[in-house]
Coordinates of C-alpha atoms in Angstrom, one line a residue:
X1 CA -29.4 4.1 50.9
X2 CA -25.5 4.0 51.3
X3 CA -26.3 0.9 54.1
X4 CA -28.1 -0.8 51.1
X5 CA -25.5 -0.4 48.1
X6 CA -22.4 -1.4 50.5
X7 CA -24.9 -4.8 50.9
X8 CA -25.0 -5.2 47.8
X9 CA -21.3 -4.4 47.0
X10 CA -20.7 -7.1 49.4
X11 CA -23.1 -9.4 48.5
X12 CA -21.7 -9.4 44.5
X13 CA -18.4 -9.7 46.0
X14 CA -18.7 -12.6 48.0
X15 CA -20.6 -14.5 45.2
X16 CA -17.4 -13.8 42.8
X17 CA -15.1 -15.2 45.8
X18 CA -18.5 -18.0 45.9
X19 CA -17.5 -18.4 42.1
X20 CA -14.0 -18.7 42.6
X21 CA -13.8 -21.1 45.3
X22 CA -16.1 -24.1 42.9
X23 CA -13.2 -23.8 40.3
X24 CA -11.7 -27.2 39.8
X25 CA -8.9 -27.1 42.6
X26 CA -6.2 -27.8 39.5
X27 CA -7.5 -24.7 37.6
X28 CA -7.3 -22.8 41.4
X29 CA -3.4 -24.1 41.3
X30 CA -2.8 -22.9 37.6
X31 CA -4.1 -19.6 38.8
X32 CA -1.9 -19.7 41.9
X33 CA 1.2 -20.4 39.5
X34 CA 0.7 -17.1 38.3
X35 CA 1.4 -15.5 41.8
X36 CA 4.1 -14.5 44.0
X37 CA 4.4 -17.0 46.6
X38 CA 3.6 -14.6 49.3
X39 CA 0.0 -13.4 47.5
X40 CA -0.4 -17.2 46.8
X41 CA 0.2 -17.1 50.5
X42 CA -2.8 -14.5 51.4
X43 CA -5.0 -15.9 49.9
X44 CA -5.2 -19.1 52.5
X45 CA -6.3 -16.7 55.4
X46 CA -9.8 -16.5 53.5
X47 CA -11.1 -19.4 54.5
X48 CA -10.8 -23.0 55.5
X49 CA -11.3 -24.2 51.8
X50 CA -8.5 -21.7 51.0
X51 CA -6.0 -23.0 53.6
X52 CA -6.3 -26.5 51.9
X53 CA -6.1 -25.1 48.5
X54 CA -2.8 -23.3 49.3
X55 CA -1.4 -26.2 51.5
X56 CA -1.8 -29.0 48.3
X57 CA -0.6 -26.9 45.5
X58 CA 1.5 -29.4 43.6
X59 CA 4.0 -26.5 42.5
X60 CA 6.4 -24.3 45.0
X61 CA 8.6 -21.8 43.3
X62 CA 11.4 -19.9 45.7
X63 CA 13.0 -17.8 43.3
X64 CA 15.8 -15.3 44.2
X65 CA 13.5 -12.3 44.8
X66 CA 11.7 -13.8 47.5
X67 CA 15.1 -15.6 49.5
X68 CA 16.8 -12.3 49.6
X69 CA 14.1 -10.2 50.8
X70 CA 15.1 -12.2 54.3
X71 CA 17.5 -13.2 56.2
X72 CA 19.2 -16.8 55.6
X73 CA 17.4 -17.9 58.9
X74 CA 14.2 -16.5 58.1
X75 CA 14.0 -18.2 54.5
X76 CA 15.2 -21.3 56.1
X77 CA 12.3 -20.9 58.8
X78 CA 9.4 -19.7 56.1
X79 CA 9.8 -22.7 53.7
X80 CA 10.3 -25.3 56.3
X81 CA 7.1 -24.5 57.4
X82 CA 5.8 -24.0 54.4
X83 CA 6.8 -27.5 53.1
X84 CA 6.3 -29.7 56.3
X85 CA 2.5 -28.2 56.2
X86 CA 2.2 -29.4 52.3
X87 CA -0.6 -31.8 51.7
X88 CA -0.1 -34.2 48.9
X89 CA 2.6 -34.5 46.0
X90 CA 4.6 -31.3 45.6
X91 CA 5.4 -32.3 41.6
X92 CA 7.6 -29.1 41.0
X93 CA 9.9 -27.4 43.2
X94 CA 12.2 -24.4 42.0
X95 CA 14.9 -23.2 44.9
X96 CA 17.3 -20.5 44.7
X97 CA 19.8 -21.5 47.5
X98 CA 22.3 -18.7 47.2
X99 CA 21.5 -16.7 50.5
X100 CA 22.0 -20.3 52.2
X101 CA 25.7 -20.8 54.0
X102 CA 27.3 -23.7 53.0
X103 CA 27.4 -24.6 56.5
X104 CA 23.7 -24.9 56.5
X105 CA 23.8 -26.9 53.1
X106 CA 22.2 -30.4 55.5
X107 CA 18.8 -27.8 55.5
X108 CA 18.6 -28.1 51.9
X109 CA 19.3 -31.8 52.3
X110 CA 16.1 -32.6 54.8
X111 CA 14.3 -30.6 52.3
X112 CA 15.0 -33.2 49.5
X113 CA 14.5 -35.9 51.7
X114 CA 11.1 -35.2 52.3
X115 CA 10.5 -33.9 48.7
X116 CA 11.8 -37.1 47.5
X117 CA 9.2 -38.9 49.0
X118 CA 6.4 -36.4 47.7
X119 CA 6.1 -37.6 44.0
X120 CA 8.6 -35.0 42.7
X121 CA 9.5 -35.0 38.8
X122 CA 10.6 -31.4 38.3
X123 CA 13.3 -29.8 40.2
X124 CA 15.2 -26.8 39.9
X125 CA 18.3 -25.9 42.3
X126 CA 20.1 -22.5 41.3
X127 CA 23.2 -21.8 43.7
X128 CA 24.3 -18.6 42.4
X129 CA 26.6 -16.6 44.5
X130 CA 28.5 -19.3 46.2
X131 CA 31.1 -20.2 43.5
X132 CA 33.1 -21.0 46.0
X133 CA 30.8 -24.0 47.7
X134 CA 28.6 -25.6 45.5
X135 CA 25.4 -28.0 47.1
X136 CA 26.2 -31.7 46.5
X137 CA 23.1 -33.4 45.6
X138 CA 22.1 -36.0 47.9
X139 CA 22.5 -39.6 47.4
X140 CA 18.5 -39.8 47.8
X141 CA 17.8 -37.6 45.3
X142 CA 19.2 -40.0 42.8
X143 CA 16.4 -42.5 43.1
X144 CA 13.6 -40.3 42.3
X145 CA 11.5 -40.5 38.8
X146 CA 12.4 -37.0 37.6
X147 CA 11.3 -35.8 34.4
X148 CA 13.0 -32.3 34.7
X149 CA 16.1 -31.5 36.6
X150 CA 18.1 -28.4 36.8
X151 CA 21.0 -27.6 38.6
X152 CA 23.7 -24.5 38.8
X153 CA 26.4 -24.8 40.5
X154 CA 25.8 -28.2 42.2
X155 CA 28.0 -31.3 42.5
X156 CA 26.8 -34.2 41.0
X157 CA 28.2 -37.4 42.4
X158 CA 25.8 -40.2 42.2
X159 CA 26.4 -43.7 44.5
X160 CA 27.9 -46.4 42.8
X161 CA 24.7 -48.0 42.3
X162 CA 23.2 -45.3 39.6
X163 CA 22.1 -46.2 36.4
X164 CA 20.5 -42.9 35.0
X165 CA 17.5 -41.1 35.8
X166 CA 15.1 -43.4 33.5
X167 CA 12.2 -41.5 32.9
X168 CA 14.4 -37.7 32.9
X169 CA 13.0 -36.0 29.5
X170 CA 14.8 -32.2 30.2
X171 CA 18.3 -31.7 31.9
X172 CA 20.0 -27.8 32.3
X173 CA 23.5 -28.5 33.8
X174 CA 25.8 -25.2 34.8
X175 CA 29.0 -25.1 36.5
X176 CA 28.2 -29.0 38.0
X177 CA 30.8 -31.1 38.8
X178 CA 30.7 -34.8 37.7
X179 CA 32.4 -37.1 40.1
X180 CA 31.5 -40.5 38.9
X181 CA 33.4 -43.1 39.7
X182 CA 35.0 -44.3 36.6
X183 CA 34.1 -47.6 36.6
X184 CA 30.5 -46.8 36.7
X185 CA 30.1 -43.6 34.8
X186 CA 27.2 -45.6 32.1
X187 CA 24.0 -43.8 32.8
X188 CA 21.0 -44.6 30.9
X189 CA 18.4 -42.3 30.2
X190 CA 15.8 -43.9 27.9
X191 CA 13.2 -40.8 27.6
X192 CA 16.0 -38.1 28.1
X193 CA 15.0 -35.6 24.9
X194 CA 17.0 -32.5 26.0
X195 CA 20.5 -32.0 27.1
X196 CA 22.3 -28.8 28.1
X197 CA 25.5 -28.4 29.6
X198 CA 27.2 -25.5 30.2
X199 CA 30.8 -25.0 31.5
X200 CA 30.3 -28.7 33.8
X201 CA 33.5 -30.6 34.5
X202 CA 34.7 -34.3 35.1
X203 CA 32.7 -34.8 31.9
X204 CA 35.4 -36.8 30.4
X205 CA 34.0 -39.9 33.2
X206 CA 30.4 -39.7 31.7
X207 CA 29.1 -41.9 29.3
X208 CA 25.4 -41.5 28.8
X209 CA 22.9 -43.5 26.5
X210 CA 19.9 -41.7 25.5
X211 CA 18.6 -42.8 22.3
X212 CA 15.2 -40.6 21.7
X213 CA 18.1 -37.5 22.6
X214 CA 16.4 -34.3 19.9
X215 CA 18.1 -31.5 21.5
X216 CA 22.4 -31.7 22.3
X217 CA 24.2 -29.0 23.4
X218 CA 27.5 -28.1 25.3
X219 CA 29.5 -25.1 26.2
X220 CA 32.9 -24.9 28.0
X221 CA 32.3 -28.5 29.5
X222 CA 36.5 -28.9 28.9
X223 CA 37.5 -32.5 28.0
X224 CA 34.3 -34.2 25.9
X225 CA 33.1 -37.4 25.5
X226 CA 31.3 -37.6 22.5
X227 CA 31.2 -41.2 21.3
X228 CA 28.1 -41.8 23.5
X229 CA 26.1 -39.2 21.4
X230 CA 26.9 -40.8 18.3
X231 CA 24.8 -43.5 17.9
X232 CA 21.6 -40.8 18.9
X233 CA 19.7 -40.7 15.5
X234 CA 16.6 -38.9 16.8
X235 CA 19.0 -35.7 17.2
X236 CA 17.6 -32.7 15.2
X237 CA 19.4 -29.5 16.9
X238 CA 23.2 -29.7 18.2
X239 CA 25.3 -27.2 20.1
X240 CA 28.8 -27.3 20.2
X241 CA 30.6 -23.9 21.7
X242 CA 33.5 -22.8 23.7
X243 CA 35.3 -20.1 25.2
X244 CA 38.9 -22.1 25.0
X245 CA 40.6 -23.6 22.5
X246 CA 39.7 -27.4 22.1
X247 CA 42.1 -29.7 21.6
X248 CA 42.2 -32.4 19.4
X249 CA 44.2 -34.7 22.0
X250 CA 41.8 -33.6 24.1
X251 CA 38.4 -35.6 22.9
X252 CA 38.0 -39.4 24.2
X253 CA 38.6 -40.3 19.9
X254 CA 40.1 -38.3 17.0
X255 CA 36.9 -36.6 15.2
X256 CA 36.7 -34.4 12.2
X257 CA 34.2 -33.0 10.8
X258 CA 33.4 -35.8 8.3
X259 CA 32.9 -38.5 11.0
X260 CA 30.8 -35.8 13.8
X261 CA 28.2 -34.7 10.6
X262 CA 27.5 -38.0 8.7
X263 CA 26.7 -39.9 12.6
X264 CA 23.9 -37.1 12.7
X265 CA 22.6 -36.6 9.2
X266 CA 18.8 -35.5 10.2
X267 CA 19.7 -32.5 12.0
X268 CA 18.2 -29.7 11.1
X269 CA 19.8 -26.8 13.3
X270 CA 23.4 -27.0 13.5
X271 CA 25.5 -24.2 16.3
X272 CA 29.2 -24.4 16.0
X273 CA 32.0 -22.3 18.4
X274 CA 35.3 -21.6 16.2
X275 CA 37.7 -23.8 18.2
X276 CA 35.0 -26.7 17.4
X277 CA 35.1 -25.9 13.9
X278 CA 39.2 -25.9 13.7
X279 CA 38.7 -29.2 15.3
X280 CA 36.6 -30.8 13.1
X281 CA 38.2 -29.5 10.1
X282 CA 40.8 -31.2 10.5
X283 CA 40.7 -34.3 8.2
X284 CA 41.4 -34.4 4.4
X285 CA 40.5 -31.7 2.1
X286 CA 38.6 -33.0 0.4
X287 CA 35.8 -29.9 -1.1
X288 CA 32.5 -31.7 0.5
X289 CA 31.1 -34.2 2.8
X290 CA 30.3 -37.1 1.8
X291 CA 27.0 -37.4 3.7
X292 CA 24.8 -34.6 2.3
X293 CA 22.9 -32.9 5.4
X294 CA 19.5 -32.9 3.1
X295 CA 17.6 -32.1 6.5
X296 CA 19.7 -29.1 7.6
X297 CA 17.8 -25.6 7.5
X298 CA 19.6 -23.5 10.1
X299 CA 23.3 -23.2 10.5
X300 CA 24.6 -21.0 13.3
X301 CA 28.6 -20.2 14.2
X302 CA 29.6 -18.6 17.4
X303 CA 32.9 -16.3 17.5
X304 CA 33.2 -17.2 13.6
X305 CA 36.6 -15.8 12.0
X306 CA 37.0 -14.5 8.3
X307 CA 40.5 -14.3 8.5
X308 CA 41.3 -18.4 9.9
X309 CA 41.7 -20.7 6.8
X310 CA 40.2 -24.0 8.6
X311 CA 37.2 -21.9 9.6
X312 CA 36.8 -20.6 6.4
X313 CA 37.6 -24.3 4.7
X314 CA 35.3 -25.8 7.0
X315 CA 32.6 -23.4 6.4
X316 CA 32.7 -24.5 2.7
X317 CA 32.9 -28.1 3.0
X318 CA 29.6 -27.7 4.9
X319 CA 27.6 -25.2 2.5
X320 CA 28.7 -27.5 -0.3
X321 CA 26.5 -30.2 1.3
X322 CA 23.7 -28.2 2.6
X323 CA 21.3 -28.3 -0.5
X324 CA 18.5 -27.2 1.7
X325 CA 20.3 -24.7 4.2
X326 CA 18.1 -21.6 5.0
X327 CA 19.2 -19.7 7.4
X328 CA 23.1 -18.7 7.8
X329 CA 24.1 -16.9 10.6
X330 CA 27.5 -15.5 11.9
X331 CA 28.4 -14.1 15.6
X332 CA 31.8 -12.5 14.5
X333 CA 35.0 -12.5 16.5
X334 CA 36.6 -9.3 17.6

């Protein structure tokens, strides 16, 4: 009787696994997603049809939890393998590269050579704890159609031949360095929808064109060229923050707040740091705008300070233009 019920046990098993296995291999993937790598990993030791499923999965995540469970050698080894076995287009790839020496930095390179050439459009390269030697991006890397690219603590120094990455829609920038070469810093990205930077350098070199641009924000980037944002009309939520003081001398053209607000009149979210708003306060004083933000519902300052007069000037020349304002929220200095 036991004989008979472990049968059948086995038996109702297998046809689940049976089950399983005719999903469409793209739901089997989304599934997969929601794995660790390693159980992802398992699961190709159940059968032939597994081993291909696992081997073609268009996604590969290497966060930090599974690069420091190892040594530097054995993560090397473990996604070398685990790349140079892939079948088909490996579309997203996330990498944290921070147990990786910088003296082993060329590993990283072979492994965007060949992902390069594997219809990649999202990538993801964190370099966390070496401050102190951040991964140049390959020239290579450049020339592929990305859609999605983040970076933290990478250099970002493109050959003299870069244009932009034309169909990028999403870009997360921190602590990147920009070396461009200054007479061909132009980049144009067409489809580009989302910028973040945050504390990036050698920004004052970079002039970018991005006309469907929704989403603008910077932090701590140092010496700003914003002239390139201002003919972006589509932009509905801007950013603007730092942890120094910002000097007017400083920005690539003399902007207050009159000529940053009335080139962006449809925004609708609005995040100012205080040494942006002593910045942009500085023109006449005159009690409003005279572009009346109509489409503005959420206005946000960072480190805000009751006690500084061109804050507090600022603040009203702005509420006195914001018929529509809904939300008003302060982060207050110390």
């Amino acid at each position: 009787m036991a004989m008979t019920d472990s049968c059948k046990r086995l038996a109702v098993g297998g046809d689940k696994l049976d089950r399983l296995t005719d999903l469409p291999i793209n739901v089997i993937h989304q599934i997969q997603d929601h794995m660790s790598i390693e159980d992802a990993s398992k699961m190709s030791v159940l059968s032939r049809a597994w081993r291909y499923v696992w081997a073609s999965n268009p996604k590969l995540v290497f966060g930090a939890r599974f690069c420091t469970k190892r040594t530097p050698s054995d993560t090397i080894e473990i996604i070398s393998t685990i790349l140079f076995q892939h079948h088909g287009a490996i579309k997203t790839f996330f990498l944290d590269i921070s147990i990786i020496p910088s003296s082993q930095h060329s590993v990283v390179d072979r492994w965007m050579l060949f992902l390069s050439r594997n219809g990649l459009v999202n990538l993801t390269l964190q370099n966390q704890n070496n401050v102190n030697a951040p991964y140049k991006l390959p020239s290579y890397v450049y020339g592929v159609g990305l859609e999605r690219l983040g970076l933290l603590n990478c250099i970002f120094r493109p050959p003299c031949s870069f244009r932009g990455f034309h169909m990028l829609k999403w870009i997360h920038l921190m602590r990147v360095a920009f070396e461009l070469d200054v007479a061909h810093s132009s980049l144009w990205m067409p489809n580009l929808k989302i910028l973040c930077f945050v504390y990036c350098s050698g920004l004052h070199f970079f002039n970018i064109h991005a006309p469907e641009l929704s989403i603008l924000f910077l932090h701590s980037c140092g010496t700003l060229k914003l002239s390139s944002f201002m003919e972006c009309g589509m932009l509905r939520t801007l950013g603007f923050t730092s942890q120094e003081e910002v000097s007017q001398n400083r920005q690539d053209k003399a902007m207050n707040l009159t000529d940053f607000l009335s080139c962006w009149h449809n925004v609708s979210h609005l995040i100012l740091g205080r040494y942006f708003l002593k910045v942009l306060a500085s023109d006449t004083r005159a009690e409003s705008l005279p572009t009346r933000l109509t489409n503005l519902r959420s206005l946000y300052f960072a480190h805000y300070n009751f006690d500084d007069e061109d804050q507090i000037f600022a603040l009203l020349r702005i509420l006195r233009s914001c018929p529509n304002l809904k939300i008003l929220q302060f982060l207050v200095s110390s």
